[in-house]
Coordinates of C-alpha atoms in Angstrom, one line a residue:
X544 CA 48.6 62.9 -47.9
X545 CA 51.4 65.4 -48.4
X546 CA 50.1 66.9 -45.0
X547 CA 50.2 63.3 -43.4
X548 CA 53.6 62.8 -44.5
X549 CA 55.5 65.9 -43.4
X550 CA 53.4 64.8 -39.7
X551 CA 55.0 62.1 -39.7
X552 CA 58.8 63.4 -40.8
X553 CA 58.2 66.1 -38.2
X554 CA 57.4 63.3 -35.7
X555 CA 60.1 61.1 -36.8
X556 CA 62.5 64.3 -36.5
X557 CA 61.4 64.8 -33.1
X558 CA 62.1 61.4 -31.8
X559 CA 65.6 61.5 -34.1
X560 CA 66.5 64.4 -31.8
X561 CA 65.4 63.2 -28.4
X562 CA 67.5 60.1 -29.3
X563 CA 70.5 62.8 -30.4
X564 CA 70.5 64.5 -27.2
X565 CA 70.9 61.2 -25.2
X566 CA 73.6 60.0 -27.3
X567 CA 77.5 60.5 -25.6
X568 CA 78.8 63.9 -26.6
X569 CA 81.7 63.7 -28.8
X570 CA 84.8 64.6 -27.3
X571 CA 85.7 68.5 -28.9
X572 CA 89.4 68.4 -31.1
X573 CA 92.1 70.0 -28.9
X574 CA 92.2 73.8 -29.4
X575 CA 95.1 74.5 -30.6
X576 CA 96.0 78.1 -29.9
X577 CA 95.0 77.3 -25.9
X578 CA 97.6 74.1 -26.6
X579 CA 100.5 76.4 -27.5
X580 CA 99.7 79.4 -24.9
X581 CA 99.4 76.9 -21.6
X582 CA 102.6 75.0 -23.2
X583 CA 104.6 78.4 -23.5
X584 CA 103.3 79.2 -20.0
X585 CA 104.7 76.5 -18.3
X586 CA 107.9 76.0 -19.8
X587 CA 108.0 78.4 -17.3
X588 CA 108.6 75.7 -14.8
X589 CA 111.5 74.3 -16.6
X590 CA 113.4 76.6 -14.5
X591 CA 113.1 75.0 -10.8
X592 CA 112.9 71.2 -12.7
X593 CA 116.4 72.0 -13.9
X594 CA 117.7 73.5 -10.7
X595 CA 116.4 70.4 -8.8
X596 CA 118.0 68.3 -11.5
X597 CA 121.5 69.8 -12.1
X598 CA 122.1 70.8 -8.0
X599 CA 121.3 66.0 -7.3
X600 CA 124.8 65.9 -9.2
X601 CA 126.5 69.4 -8.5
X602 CA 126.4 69.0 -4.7
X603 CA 128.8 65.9 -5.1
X604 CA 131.5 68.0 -7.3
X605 CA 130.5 71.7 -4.9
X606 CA 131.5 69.5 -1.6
X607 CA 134.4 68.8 -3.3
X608 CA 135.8 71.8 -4.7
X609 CA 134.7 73.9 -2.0
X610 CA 135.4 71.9 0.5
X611 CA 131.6 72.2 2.7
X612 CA 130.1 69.7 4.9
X613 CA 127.1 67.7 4.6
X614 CA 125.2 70.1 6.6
X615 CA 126.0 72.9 4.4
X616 CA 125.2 71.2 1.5
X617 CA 122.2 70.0 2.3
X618 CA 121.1 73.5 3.0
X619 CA 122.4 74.7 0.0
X620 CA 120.2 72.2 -2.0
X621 CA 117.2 72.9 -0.5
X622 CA 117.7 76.8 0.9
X623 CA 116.3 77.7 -3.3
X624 CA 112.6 76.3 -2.3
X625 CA 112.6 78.5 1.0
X626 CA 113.8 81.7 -1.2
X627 CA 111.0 80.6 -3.7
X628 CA 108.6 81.8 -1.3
X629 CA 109.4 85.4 -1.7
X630 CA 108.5 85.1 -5.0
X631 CA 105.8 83.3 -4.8
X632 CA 104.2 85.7 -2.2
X633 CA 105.1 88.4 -3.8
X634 CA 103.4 87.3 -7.5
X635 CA 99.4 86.8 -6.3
X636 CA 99.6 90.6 -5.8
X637 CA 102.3 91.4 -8.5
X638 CA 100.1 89.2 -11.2
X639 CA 96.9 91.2 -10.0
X640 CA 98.7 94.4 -10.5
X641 CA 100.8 94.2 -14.1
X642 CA 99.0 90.6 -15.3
X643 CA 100.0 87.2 -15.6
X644 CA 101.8 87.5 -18.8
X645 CA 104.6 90.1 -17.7
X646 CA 105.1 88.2 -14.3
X647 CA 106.3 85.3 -16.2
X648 CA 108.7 87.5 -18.0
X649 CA 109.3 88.9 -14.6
X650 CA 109.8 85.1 -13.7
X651 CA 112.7 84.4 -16.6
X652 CA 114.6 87.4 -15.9
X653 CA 115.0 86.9 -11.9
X654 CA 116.1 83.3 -12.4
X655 CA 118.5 84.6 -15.2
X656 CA 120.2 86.8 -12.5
X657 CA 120.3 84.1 -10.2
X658 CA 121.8 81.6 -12.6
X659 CA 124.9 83.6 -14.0
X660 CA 125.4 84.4 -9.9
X661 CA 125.4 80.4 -9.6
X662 CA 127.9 79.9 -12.5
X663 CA 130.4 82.4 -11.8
X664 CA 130.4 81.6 -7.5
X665 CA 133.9 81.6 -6.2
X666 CA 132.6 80.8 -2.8
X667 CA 130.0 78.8 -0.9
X668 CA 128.5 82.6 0.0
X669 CA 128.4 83.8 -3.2
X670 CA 127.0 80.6 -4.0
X671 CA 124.2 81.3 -1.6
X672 CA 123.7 84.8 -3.3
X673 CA 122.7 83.2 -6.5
X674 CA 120.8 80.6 -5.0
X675 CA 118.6 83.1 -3.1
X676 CA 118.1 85.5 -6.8
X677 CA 117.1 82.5 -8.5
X678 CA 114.9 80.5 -6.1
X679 CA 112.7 84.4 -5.9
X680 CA 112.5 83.9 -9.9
X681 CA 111.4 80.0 -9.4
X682 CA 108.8 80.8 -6.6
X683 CA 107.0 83.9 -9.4
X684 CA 107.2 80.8 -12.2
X685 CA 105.8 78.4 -9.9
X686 CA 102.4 80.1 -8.7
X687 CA 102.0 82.3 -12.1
X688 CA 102.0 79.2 -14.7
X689 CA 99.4 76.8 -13.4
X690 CA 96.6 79.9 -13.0
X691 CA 96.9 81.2 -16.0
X692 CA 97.0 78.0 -17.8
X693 CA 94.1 77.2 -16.2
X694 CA 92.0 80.8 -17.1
X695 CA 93.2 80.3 -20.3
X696 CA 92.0 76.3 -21.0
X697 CA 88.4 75.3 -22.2
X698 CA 86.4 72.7 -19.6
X699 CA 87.2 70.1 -22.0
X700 CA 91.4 70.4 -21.8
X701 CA 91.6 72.0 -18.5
X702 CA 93.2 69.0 -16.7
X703 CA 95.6 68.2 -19.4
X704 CA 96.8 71.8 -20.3
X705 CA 96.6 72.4 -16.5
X706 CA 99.2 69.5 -16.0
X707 CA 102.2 70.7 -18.3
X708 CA 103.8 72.6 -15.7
X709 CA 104.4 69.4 -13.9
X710 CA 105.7 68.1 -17.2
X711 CA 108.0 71.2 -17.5
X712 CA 109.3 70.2 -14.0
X713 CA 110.2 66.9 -15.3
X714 CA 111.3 68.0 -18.2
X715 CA 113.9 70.1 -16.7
X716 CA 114.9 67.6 -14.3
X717 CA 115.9 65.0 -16.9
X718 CA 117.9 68.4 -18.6
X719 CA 119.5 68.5 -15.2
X720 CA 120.7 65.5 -14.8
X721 CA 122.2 64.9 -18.3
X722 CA 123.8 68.0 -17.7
X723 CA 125.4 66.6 -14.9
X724 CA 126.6 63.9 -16.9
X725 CA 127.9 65.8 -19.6
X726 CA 130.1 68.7 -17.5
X727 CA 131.2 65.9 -15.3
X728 CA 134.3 64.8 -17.0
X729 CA 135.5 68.5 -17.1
X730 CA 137.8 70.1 -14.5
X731 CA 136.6 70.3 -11.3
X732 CA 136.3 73.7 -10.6
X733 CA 134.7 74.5 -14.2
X734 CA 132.2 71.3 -14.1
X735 CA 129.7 72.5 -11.8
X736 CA 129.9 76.0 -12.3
X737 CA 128.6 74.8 -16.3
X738 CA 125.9 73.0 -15.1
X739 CA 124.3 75.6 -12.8
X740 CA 125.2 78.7 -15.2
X741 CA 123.9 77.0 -17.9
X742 CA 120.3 77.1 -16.6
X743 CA 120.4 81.1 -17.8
X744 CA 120.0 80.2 -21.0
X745 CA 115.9 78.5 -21.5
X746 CA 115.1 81.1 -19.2
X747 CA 116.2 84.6 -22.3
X748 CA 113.9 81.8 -24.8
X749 CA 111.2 81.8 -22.3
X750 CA 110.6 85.9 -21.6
X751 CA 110.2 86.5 -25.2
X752 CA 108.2 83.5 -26.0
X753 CA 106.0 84.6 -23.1
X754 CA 105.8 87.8 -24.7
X755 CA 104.2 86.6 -28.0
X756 CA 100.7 85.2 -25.4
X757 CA 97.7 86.9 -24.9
X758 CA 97.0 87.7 -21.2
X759 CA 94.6 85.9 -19.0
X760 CA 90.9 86.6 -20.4
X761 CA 90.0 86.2 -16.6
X762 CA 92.0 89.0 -15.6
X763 CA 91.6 91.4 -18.5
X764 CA 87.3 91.4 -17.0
X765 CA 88.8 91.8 -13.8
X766 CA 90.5 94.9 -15.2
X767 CA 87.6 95.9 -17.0
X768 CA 88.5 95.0 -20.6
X769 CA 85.5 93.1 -21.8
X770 CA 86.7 93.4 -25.6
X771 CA 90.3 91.5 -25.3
X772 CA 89.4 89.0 -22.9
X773 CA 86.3 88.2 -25.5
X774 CA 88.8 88.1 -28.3
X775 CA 91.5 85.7 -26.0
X776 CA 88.0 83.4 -25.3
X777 CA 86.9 83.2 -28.9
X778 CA 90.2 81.8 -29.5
X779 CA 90.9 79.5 -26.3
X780 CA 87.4 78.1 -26.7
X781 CA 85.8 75.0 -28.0
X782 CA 83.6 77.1 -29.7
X783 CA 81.6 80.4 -29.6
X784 CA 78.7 79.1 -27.8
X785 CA 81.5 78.0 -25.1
X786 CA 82.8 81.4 -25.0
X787 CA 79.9 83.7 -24.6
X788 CA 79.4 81.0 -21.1
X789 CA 83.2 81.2 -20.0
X790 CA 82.7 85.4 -20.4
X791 CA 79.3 85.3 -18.8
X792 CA 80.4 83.5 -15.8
X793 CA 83.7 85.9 -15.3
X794 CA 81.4 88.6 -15.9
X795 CA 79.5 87.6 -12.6
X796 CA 82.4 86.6 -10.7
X797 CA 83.9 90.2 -11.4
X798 CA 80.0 92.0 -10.4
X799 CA 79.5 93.0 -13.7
X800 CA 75.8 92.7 -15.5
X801 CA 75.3 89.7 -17.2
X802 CA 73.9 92.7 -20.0
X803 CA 76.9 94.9 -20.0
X804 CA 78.5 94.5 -23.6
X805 CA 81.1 97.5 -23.4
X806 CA 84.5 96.8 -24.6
X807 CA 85.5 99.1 -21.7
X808 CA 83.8 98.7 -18.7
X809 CA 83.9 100.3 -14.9
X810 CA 84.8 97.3 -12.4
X811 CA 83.7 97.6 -8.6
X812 CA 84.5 94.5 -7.2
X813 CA 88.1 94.2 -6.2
X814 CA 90.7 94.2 -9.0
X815 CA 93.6 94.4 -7.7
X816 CA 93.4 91.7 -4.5
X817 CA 92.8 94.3 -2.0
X818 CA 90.9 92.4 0.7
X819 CA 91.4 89.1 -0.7
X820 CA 93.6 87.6 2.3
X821 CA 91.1 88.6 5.3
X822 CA 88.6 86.6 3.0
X823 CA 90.8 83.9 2.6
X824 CA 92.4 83.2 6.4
X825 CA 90.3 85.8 8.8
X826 CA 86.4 85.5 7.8
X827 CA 86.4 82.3 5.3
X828 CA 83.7 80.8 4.5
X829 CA 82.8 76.9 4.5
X830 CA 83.2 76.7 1.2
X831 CA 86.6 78.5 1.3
X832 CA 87.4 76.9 3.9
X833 CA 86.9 73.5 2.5
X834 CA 89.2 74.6 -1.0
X835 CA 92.0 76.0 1.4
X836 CA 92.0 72.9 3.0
X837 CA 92.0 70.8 -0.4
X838 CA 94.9 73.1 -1.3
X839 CA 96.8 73.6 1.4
X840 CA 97.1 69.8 2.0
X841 CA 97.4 68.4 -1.5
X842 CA 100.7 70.5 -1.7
X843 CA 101.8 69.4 1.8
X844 CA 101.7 66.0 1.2
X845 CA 103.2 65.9 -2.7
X846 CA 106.6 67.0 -0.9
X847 CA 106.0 65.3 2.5
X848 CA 105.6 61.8 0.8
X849 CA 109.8 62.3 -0.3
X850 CA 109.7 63.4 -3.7
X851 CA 112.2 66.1 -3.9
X852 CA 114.5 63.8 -1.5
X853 CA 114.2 60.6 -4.1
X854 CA 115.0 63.3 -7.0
X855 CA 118.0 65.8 -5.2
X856 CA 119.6 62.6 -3.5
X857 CA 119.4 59.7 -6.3
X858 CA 122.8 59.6 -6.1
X859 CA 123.2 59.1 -2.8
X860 CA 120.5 56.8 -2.3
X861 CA 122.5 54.7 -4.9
X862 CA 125.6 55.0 -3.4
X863 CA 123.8 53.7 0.0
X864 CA 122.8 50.3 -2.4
X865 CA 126.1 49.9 -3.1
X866 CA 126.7 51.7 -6.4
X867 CA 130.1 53.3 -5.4
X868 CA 131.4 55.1 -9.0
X869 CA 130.4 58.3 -10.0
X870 CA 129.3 57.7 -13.7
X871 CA 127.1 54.8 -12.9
X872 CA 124.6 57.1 -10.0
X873 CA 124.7 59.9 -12.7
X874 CA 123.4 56.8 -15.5
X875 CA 121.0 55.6 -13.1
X876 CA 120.1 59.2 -12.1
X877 CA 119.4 59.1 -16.0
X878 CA 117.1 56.6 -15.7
X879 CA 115.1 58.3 -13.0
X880 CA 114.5 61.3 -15.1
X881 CA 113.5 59.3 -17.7
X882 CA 110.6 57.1 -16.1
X883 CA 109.7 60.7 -14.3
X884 CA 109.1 62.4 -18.0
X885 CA 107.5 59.5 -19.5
X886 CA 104.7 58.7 -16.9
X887 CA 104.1 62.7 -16.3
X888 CA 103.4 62.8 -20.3
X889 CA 100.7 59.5 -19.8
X890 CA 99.1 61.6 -17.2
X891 CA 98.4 64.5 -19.1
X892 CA 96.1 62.3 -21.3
X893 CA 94.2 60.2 -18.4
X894 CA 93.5 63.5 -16.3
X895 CA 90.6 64.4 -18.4
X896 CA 89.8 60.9 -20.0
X897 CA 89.6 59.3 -16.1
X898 CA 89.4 61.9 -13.7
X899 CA 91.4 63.7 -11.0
X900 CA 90.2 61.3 -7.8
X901 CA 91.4 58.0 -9.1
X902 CA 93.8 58.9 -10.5
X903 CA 95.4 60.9 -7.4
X904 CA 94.2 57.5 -5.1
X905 CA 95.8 54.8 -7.2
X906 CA 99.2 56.9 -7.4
X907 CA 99.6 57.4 -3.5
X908 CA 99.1 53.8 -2.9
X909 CA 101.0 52.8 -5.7
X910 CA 103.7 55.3 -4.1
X911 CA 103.0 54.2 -0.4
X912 CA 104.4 50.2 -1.6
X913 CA 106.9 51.7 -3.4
X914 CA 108.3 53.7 -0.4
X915 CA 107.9 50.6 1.9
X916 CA 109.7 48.0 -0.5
X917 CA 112.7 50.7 -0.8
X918 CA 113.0 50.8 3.0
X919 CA 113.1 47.1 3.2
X920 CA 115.7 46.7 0.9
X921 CA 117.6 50.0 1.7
X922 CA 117.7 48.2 5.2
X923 CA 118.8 44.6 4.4
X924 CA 121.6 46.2 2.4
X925 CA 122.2 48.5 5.5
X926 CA 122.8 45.1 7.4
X927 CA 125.0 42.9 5.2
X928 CA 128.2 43.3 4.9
X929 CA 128.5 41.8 1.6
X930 CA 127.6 43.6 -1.9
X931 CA 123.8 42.0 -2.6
X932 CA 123.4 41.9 -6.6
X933 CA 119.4 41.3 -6.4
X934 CA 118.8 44.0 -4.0
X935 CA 120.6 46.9 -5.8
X936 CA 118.7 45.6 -8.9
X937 CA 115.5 45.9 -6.4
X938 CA 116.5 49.4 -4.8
X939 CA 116.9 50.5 -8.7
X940 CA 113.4 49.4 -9.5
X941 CA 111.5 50.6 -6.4
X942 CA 113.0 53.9 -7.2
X943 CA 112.0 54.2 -10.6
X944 CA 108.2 52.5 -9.5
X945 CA 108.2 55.0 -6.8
X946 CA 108.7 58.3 -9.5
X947 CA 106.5 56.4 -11.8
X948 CA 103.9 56.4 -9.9
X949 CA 104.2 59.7 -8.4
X950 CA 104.3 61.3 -12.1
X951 CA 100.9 59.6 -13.1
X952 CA 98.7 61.5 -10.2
X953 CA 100.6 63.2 -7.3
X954 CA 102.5 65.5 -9.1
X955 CA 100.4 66.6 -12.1
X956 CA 96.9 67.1 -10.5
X957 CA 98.3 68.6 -6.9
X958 CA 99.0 71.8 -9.9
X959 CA 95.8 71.3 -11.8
X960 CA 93.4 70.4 -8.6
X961 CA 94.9 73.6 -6.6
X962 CA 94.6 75.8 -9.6
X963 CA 91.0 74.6 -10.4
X964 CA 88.9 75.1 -7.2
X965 CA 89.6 78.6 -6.4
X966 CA 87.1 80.7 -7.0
X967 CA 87.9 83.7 -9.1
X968 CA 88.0 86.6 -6.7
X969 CA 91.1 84.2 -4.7
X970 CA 92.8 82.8 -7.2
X971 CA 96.4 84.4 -7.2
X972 CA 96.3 84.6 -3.7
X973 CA 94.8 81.1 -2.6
X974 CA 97.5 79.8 -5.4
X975 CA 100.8 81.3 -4.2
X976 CA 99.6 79.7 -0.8
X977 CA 99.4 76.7 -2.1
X978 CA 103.0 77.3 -3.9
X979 CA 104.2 78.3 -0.6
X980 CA 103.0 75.6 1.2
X981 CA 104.8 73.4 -1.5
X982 CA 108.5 75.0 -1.3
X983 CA 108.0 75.3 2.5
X984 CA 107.6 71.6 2.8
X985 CA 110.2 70.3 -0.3
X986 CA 112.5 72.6 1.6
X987 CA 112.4 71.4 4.9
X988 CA 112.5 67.5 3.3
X989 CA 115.6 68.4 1.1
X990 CA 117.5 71.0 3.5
X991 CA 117.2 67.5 6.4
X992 CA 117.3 64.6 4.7
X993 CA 120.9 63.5 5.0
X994 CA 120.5 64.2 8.5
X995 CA 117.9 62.4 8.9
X996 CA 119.1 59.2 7.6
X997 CA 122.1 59.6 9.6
X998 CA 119.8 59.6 12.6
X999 CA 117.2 57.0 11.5
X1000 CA 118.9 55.2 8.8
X1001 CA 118.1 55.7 5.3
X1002 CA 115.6 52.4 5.3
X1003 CA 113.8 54.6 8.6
X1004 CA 113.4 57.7 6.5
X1005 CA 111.3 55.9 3.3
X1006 CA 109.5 54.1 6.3
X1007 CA 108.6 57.5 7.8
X1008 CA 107.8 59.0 3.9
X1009 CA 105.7 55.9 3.1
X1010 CA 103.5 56.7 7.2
X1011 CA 103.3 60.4 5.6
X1012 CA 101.7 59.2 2.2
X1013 CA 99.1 56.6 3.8
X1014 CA 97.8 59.4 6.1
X1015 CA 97.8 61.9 2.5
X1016 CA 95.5 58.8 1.5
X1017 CA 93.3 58.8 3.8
X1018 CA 92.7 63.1 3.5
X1019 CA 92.0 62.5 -0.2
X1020 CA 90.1 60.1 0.1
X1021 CA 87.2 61.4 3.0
X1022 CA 87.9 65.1 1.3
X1023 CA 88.9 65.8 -2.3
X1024 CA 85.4 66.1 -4.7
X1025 CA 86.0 65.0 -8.7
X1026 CA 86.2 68.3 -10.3
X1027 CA 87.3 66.4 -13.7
X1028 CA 84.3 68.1 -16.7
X1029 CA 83.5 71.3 -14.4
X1030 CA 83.9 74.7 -15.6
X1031 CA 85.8 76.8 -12.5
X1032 CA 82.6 78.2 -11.5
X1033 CA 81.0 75.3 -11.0
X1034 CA 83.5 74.0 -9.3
X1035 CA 83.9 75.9 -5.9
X1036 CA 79.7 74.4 -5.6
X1037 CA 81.0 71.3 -4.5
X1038 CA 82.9 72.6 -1.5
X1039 CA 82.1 73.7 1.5
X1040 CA 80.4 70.3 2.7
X1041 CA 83.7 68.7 4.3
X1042 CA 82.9 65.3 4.9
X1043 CA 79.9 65.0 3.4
X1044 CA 80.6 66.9 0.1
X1045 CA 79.3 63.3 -2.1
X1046 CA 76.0 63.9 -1.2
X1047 CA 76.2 67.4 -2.1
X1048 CA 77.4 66.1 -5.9
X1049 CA 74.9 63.9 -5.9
X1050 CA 72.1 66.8 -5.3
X1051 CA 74.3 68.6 -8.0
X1052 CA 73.9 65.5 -10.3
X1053 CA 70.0 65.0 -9.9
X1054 CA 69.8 69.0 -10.6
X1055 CA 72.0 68.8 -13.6
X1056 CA 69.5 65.8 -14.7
X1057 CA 66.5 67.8 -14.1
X1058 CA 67.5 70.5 -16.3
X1059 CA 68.2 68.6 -19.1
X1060 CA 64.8 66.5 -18.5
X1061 CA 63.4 70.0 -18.8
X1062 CA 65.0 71.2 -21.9
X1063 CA 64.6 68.6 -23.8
X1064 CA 60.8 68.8 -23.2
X1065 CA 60.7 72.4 -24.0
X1066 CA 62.5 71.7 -27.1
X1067 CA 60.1 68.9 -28.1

């Protein structure tokens, strides 16, 4: 009986675990030592957000005081994204060579350089001097804090810890433009020196907070040192069991035996990104191919759509509605920083909850109606001669809908989704491309724009923007694969198919299924 009874517990048991293993996983807590490294990381990024921010209302007070044209000072808004890429070309190799953590700190104390140059300019040369030191520091913070927040993350957090650098950026936006606001009322020629010398100051807090991290775990295999980067996963990880995976997959990216338990171990494979770019643009594969692509053009068309022309010339789009007085742009500008902030922070907690594909679609078309109903209006203003009450009030709202939606998708996962489907081995490298790719664009946008509305009116140049982010649409939506619940290894699988890379997750998916089938046979 006893016999019979413990049969039928074990039975019972059985079928109780069967039932277990079907049942929804439960969502791990947020790891809270990974929280606070990829948040120090990519306050990192506070530093180009509050250039952007502070130079939308400097350039009104610059013009002024040292007496430049539109022409110059539309290049000396957008000239900092153009410097950026020395920096960011020089920090794939740089963080290869002396690790992510120092090139951060390498990051803060370029931009600190660059930002005393700003505030103590007594000429529109000097000006440029400082512009060019800091935008070298912006373009090292830019590639260096969305990889290492992403080889630091677990699977489960990857998309929101991924993300804060975008939140950093729109962080230090909104600290731009209240600084503009505050050092406005001041003399002239004191004003906007404050606002852009100020900017030295986060990035002294930023190097020595970087310097309390642990470095990458992903680079300290590369680099041989089994023993930290286990250490640095143990912590960064949902739990052991996720750790021992996360080091036994960088252990085979890097070539090393899955058996190999040294603390200290001879790497063979390339450490130090020697070869790295004749495997990324001479002899690619498909699969690389496919991610350089995915890169590449999520990048070109966040900054081709007209971001960083809504954010650097709020003011003068305002002034164009018919807002005329200084302190009213700078309120409204405000207001833009605000909605930006707010809508980046929602994002952060849908990226992993809804995914990275709808996400990214609904945000471009939200932006694409946005863009259109600001050139309509923009142009019926353009056309009246008389102040029109309703379509200020509308230009004001399509603004802020246009940086609302933007924040929820464009501009957190084109960081994340770039920084994600790299394979190891190209990471730095395929990342700073990306970077460059971004500053080459948002520098081209921002160092024409004024001339561009002069040439096609202002209504014409959202027209244009909203024709640039339908066609983005379209190359999302034939091209970009969910990577939303994959670890990075997994995630360069789903490549390489182009056009065709759904039926290659659905083989994924029905392999995935088969496995667990299996297991959970084996373990009944």
């Amino acid at each position: 009986m006893a016999d019979r009874k413990s049969e039928v517990n074990g039975v019972s048991g059985k079928s109780n675990l069967l039932i277990a293993d079907f049942d929804p996983p439960k969502a791990p807590k947020r790891n809270k030592y990974a929280f606070a490294c990829a948040m120090l990381a990519s306050m990192t990024s506070i530093l180009l957000g509050y250039d952007i921010g502070v130079m939308s209302g400097a350039q009104k007070f610059i013009k002024e005081d040292l007496d430049c044209s539109d022409n110059q000072i539309q290049i000396l808004v957008g000239i900092l994204n153009l410097y950026s890429l020395v920096g960011s070309a020089a920090a794939g190799r740089t963080s290869d060579w002396i690790g992510r953590r120092y090139t951060m700190v390498l990051a803060g104390a370029i931009f600190f350089v660059g930002a005393i140059l700003m505030g103590f300019a007594t000429n529109y040369a000097f000006l440029m001097v400082g512009r060019f030191v800091a935008g070298v520091g912006v373009g090292y913070a830019l590639m260096i804090a969305p990889v290492y927040t992403a080889e630091v993350s677990p699977a489960s957090a990857r998309g929101f810890l991924s993300s804060f650098p975008e939140v950093f950026i729109n962080a230090g936006i909104m600290f731009g433009y209240v600084s503009n606001f505050a050092f406005s009322k001041l003399r002239l020629e004191l004003g906007w020196r404050l606002m852009l010398g100020i900017g030295a100051i986060p990035s002294i807090f930023l190097a020595l907070g970087v310097l309390g991290m642990p470095e990458s775990p992903r680079w300290l295999v590369m680099q041989g040192r089994l023993g930290d980067a286990k250490v640095v996963l143990d912590k960064t990880s949902d739990s052991l069991e996720e750790s021992k995976l996360r080091l036994a997959d960088i252990k085979e990216a890097a070539g090393i035996p899955e058996d190999c338990n040294d603390d200290i171990v001879q790497v063979t494979k390339r450490s130090h990104g020697e070869g790295v770019w004749k495997e990324l643009l001479i002899h690619p594969t498909p699969t690389v191919r496919h991610i350089l692509m995915a890169a590449l053009g999520i990048h070109f068309f966040q900054q081709a759509s007209g971001i960083d022309a809504v954010v650097l010339y709020s003011p003068r789009i305002f002034e164009k509605a018919g807002i005329v007085h200084d302190t009213p742009q700078l309120l409204a500008t405000i207001a833009v920083g605000f909605v930006k902030t707010t809508f980046i922070l929602v994002a952060t907690f849908l990226l992993d909850k809804i995914g990275r594909r709808p996400l990214l679609l609904s945000s471009i078309i939200g932006m694409i109606v946005s863009l259109m109903s600001l050139g309509i209006v923009l142009t019926i203003i353009d056309h009246s001669d008389q102040k029109i009450t309703w379509a200020i009030a509308l230009c004001i709202a399509t603004v802020l809908s246009y940086v609302a939606f933007f924040s929820i998708g464009m501009g957190p996962i084109t960081w994340v989704y770039s920084s994600e489907i790299f394979p190891l081995r190209l990471r730095a490298q395929g990342c700073s491309m990306g970077v460059a790719m971004n500053r080459v664009v948002s520098g081209v946008i921002s160092m024409s724009f004024l001339s561009l509305y002069k040439a096609i009116t202002i209504g014409g140049a959202f027209f244009l923007f909203s024709g640039v982010a339908a066609a983005g649409c379209v190359f999302f939506y034939t091209l970009y694969p969910e990577t939303q619940g994959k670890n990075l290894e997994e995630v360069e699988q789903v490549f390489g198919t182009f056009f065709r890379w759904r039926s290659t997750q659905a083989e994924l998916d029905r392999k995935k299924e088969a496995e667990m089938v299996a297991n959970n046979k084996a373990q009944s």
